[in-house]
C-alpha cells in the first residue's frame, strides 16, 4: 500500500505553490536504484472540458512483459490555476488518490511530465516521488530547455539543459523519431532512468506506462 507523506497543505495561490516547491526541493534524492525494477507505474491526467474537471489514471506494469497488473482511476475537479511550472498543484492531488487505491505497489513511478527539468528543479515527478518516497522519473514529450538532437539510433542521447545546467537527457527511443526528455524525479539517477525508459519503449516513442495510463484515462 502506498502511503502519502503529509509534508504540506495544498496551496491556492501561485506564491504559496512556489514556496512549497522551494521548501521540498532539498528532499529530492539522486541515487541509483537498488535493483532493476520489476514493476513500473504510469501516471497520466486527462482534462475534461474547460472547467477544471480531470481524470487521473495510474497503471502498474510488469517491466518484463509490459502487461498491466493493476490500475486506478480518479475523477476530480481542480481549482488551482493553469500556471506553467505549477502543473503538479492541479494534477498531483488526484494522482496521489489514485496511487493510494492501488493493490500493487510499483517499484518506480513514470510520470508524464518533468522531474528536475523544471524551472525550480521540482517538477511533477519530483513532487510525487518526495510525497510517496518512491523512486520516480519524468518522461516529457517536449523539452523545457535547449538540447542538441541525439543520433538517429535508438538509445542515443544528448544532455538536456536549463539555465545552463544539465537537468536530464534527450533520449532517442525510436530510430529517427523525436526523442523523449528524461529527468530524475526522486531516488533514481539519470542512467537508471534512461535504462528503464528504453525497457518500456520496445515499439513506440512513449513508454508503455504512459500509453496505458493515457488510454485508461481517456476511457475513464
Short mmCIF file of C-alpha atoms in Angstrom, two decimals:
data_model
loop_
_atom_site.label_atom_id
_atom_site.label_comp_id
_atom_site.label_asym_id
_atom_site.label_seq_id
_atom_site.Cartn_x
_atom_site.Cartn_y
_atom_site.Cartn_z
CA UNK A 1 0.00 0.00 0.00
CA UNK A 2 1.29 3.45 -0.91
CA UNK A 3 1.26 5.98 1.90
CA UNK A 4 1.41 9.67 1.06
CA UNK A 5 3.55 11.75 3.40
CA UNK A 6 1.86 14.81 4.87
CA UNK A 7 4.58 17.32 4.03
CA UNK A 8 2.45 20.30 3.03
CA UNK A 9 -1.09 21.58 2.62
CA UNK A 10 -2.33 22.21 -0.91
CA UNK A 11 -1.94 25.90 -1.77
CA UNK A 12 -4.45 28.11 -3.51
CA UNK A 13 -2.14 30.81 -4.87
CA UNK A 14 0.89 30.87 -7.15
CA UNK A 15 3.12 32.35 -4.44
CA UNK A 16 2.16 29.63 -1.94
CA UNK A 17 2.80 26.91 -4.53
CA UNK A 18 6.25 28.22 -5.40
CA UNK A 19 7.08 28.34 -1.68
CA UNK A 20 6.11 24.66 -1.36
CA UNK A 21 8.37 23.71 -4.28
CA UNK A 22 11.29 25.64 -2.82
CA UNK A 23 10.81 24.00 0.59
CA UNK A 24 10.51 20.44 -0.71
CA UNK A 25 13.23 20.62 -3.39
CA UNK A 26 16.08 19.76 -0.96
CA UNK A 27 14.32 16.45 -0.18
CA UNK A 28 14.93 15.11 -3.71
CA UNK A 29 17.49 12.30 -3.71
CA UNK A 30 19.51 11.38 -6.80
CA UNK A 31 20.63 7.82 -6.16
CA UNK A 32 20.97 4.69 -8.26
CA UNK A 33 18.21 2.11 -7.99
CA UNK A 34 18.99 -0.72 -5.56
CA UNK A 35 17.96 -3.24 -8.22
CA UNK A 36 16.27 -3.32 -11.62
CA UNK A 37 12.58 -2.59 -11.08
CA UNK A 38 10.15 -5.45 -11.65
CA UNK A 39 7.12 -3.15 -11.82
CA UNK A 40 6.60 0.42 -13.00
CA UNK A 41 3.58 2.70 -12.72
CA UNK A 42 2.43 5.05 -15.45
CA UNK A 43 0.69 8.26 -14.36
CA UNK A 44 -1.34 10.47 -16.66
CA UNK A 45 -4.04 13.13 -16.41
CA UNK A 46 -6.73 13.83 -18.99
CA UNK A 47 -8.72 17.07 -18.80
CA UNK A 48 -12.46 17.04 -19.46
CA UNK A 49 -13.71 20.35 -20.80
CA UNK A 50 -12.53 23.75 -19.57
CA UNK A 51 -13.91 23.82 -16.03
CA UNK A 52 -11.06 22.02 -14.27
CA UNK A 53 -12.58 18.55 -14.45
CA UNK A 54 -9.95 15.86 -14.91
CA UNK A 55 -9.34 12.14 -14.88
CA UNK A 56 -6.21 10.87 -13.13
CA UNK A 57 -5.15 7.41 -14.27
CA UNK A 58 -2.45 5.10 -12.93
CA UNK A 59 -1.43 1.72 -14.37
CA UNK A 60 1.12 -0.70 -12.93
CA UNK A 61 3.03 -2.78 -15.49
CA UNK A 62 5.28 -5.80 -15.26
CA UNK A 63 8.52 -4.38 -16.69
CA UNK A 64 9.46 -7.66 -18.37
CA UNK A 65 6.17 -8.50 -20.08
CA UNK A 66 4.63 -4.98 -20.12
CA UNK A 67 1.29 -6.45 -19.03
CA UNK A 68 -0.93 -4.34 -16.80
CA UNK A 69 -1.03 -5.76 -13.25
CA UNK A 70 -3.16 -3.10 -11.58
CA UNK A 71 -4.82 0.23 -12.28
CA UNK A 72 -6.83 3.01 -10.67
CA UNK A 73 -8.81 6.00 -11.91
CA UNK A 74 -9.90 9.11 -10.02
CA UNK A 75 -12.32 11.74 -11.29
CA UNK A 76 -11.72 15.16 -9.77
CA UNK A 77 -12.01 18.89 -10.30
CA UNK A 78 -9.15 21.27 -9.71
CA UNK A 79 -9.48 24.93 -8.82
CA UNK A 80 -5.76 25.70 -9.00
CA UNK A 81 -4.99 27.99 -11.96
CA UNK A 82 -3.15 26.88 -15.07
CA UNK A 83 0.36 28.23 -14.42
CA UNK A 84 3.47 26.91 -16.23
CA UNK A 85 5.78 25.25 -13.73
CA UNK A 86 2.96 24.60 -11.25
CA UNK A 87 1.08 21.79 -13.00
CA UNK A 88 1.65 19.48 -10.02
CA UNK A 89 -0.78 21.53 -7.97
CA UNK A 90 -3.51 20.82 -10.50
CA UNK A 91 -2.69 17.15 -11.09
CA UNK A 92 -0.87 15.68 -8.08
CA UNK A 93 -3.80 15.57 -5.60
CA UNK A 94 -5.88 13.31 -7.88
CA UNK A 95 -2.86 11.23 -8.92
CA UNK A 96 -1.98 10.63 -5.27
CA UNK A 97 -5.52 9.47 -4.57
CA UNK A 98 -5.25 7.06 -7.48
CA UNK A 99 -1.92 5.75 -6.20
CA UNK A 100 -3.45 5.11 -2.79
CA UNK A 101 -6.07 2.89 -4.42
CA UNK A 102 -3.55 0.52 -5.98
CA UNK A 103 -3.28 -3.04 -4.70
CA UNK A 104 0.18 -3.50 -6.26
CA UNK A 105 2.86 -1.10 -5.04
CA UNK A 106 5.11 -0.24 -8.01
CA UNK A 107 8.89 -0.16 -7.75
CA UNK A 108 9.07 3.12 -9.66
CA UNK A 109 6.74 5.89 -10.86
CA UNK A 110 6.99 7.01 -14.50
CA UNK A 111 5.36 10.42 -14.83
CA UNK A 112 4.10 12.05 -18.00
CA UNK A 113 5.95 15.27 -17.25
CA UNK A 114 9.15 16.65 -15.79
CA UNK A 115 11.35 15.93 -12.81
CA UNK A 116 14.47 18.06 -12.35
CA UNK A 117 13.93 19.51 -15.85
CA UNK A 118 11.84 22.27 -14.30
CA UNK A 119 12.42 25.98 -13.62
CA UNK A 120 12.76 25.31 -9.86
CA UNK A 121 14.12 21.74 -10.31
CA UNK A 122 10.94 20.34 -8.78
CA UNK A 123 8.54 19.11 -11.45
CA UNK A 124 5.66 16.66 -11.08
CA UNK A 125 7.93 13.60 -10.91
CA UNK A 126 9.92 15.13 -8.04
CA UNK A 127 6.77 16.17 -6.21
CA UNK A 128 5.10 12.75 -6.43
CA UNK A 129 8.36 10.96 -5.63
CA UNK A 130 9.01 13.02 -2.50
CA UNK A 131 5.43 12.69 -1.20
CA UNK A 132 5.34 8.91 -1.71
CA UNK A 133 9.08 8.34 -1.14
CA UNK A 134 9.06 6.05 -4.19
CA UNK A 135 11.64 6.16 -6.98
CA UNK A 136 10.26 8.35 -9.75
CA UNK A 137 11.25 9.67 -13.15
CA UNK A 138 9.87 12.27 -15.51
CA UNK A 139 9.42 11.49 -19.20
CA UNK A 140 8.34 14.61 -21.06
CA UNK A 141 7.01 14.76 -24.59
CA UNK A 142 8.51 18.21 -25.06
CA UNK A 143 11.68 19.94 -23.89
CA UNK A 144 11.69 22.83 -21.46
CA UNK A 145 15.30 23.68 -22.35
CA UNK A 146 17.80 23.54 -25.21
CA UNK A 147 19.44 20.35 -26.41
CA UNK A 148 21.37 19.09 -29.39
CA UNK A 149 19.50 16.37 -31.30
CA UNK A 150 20.84 12.93 -30.37
CA UNK A 151 21.99 10.47 -33.03
CA UNK A 152 19.25 8.80 -35.04
CA UNK A 153 19.57 5.35 -33.46
CA UNK A 154 17.58 4.05 -30.52
CA UNK A 155 19.34 4.62 -27.20
CA UNK A 156 21.39 7.62 -28.28
CA UNK A 157 21.08 10.73 -26.13
CA UNK A 158 22.31 14.25 -25.54
CA UNK A 159 22.23 16.45 -22.42
CA UNK A 160 19.12 18.50 -21.73
CA UNK A 161 19.96 21.93 -20.32
CA UNK A 162 18.01 24.55 -18.46
CA UNK A 163 19.58 27.87 -17.41
CA UNK A 164 22.95 26.45 -18.42
CA UNK A 165 22.60 23.43 -16.11
CA UNK A 166 22.26 19.82 -17.27
CA UNK A 167 18.88 18.65 -15.93
CA UNK A 168 18.24 15.47 -17.93
CA UNK A 169 18.62 13.83 -21.31
CA UNK A 170 17.03 13.92 -24.72
CA UNK A 171 16.72 10.18 -25.34
CA UNK A 172 16.00 8.56 -28.70
CA UNK A 173 13.57 5.69 -28.16
CA UNK A 174 12.77 5.05 -31.85
CA UNK A 175 15.16 5.44 -34.80
CA UNK A 176 14.71 8.80 -36.49
CA UNK A 177 11.77 9.79 -34.25
CA UNK A 178 11.70 12.83 -31.95
CA UNK A 179 13.34 12.00 -28.60
CA UNK A 180 11.67 11.97 -25.22
CA UNK A 181 13.02 14.09 -22.36
CA UNK A 182 14.04 12.13 -19.31
CA UNK A 183 14.85 13.64 -15.93
CA UNK A 184 15.26 12.42 -12.38
CA UNK A 185 12.31 12.67 -10.06
CA UNK A 186 13.41 11.06 -6.77
CA UNK A 187 15.55 8.15 -5.57
CA UNK A 188 16.95 7.38 -9.02
CA UNK A 189 19.81 8.59 -11.21
CA UNK A 190 19.60 9.57 -14.86
CA UNK A 191 21.42 6.45 -16.09
CA UNK A 192 18.91 4.17 -14.36
CA UNK A 193 16.03 6.34 -15.55
CA UNK A 194 17.08 6.14 -19.21
CA UNK A 195 17.73 2.40 -18.99
CA UNK A 196 14.19 1.89 -17.68
CA UNK A 197 12.65 4.12 -20.34
CA UNK A 198 14.32 2.03 -23.04
CA UNK A 199 12.91 -1.15 -21.49
CA UNK A 200 9.46 0.43 -21.55
CA UNK A 201 9.65 1.54 -25.21
CA UNK A 202 10.10 -1.61 -27.32
CA UNK A 203 7.77 -0.41 -30.11
CA UNK A 204 6.73 3.20 -29.67
CA UNK A 205 8.25 6.56 -28.80
CA UNK A 206 6.49 6.86 -25.45
CA UNK A 207 6.81 4.35 -22.60
CA UNK A 208 4.10 1.71 -22.31
CA UNK A 209 3.45 3.05 -18.82
CA UNK A 210 2.40 6.40 -20.28
CA UNK A 211 0.48 4.82 -23.15
CA UNK A 212 -1.59 2.51 -20.93
CA UNK A 213 -2.33 5.26 -18.40
CA UNK A 214 -3.37 7.61 -21.21
CA UNK A 215 -5.76 5.01 -22.64
CA UNK A 216 -7.22 4.33 -19.21
CA UNK A 217 -7.75 8.00 -18.52
CA UNK A 218 -9.45 8.63 -21.84
CA UNK A 219 -11.75 5.67 -21.29
CA UNK A 220 -12.38 6.58 -17.66
#
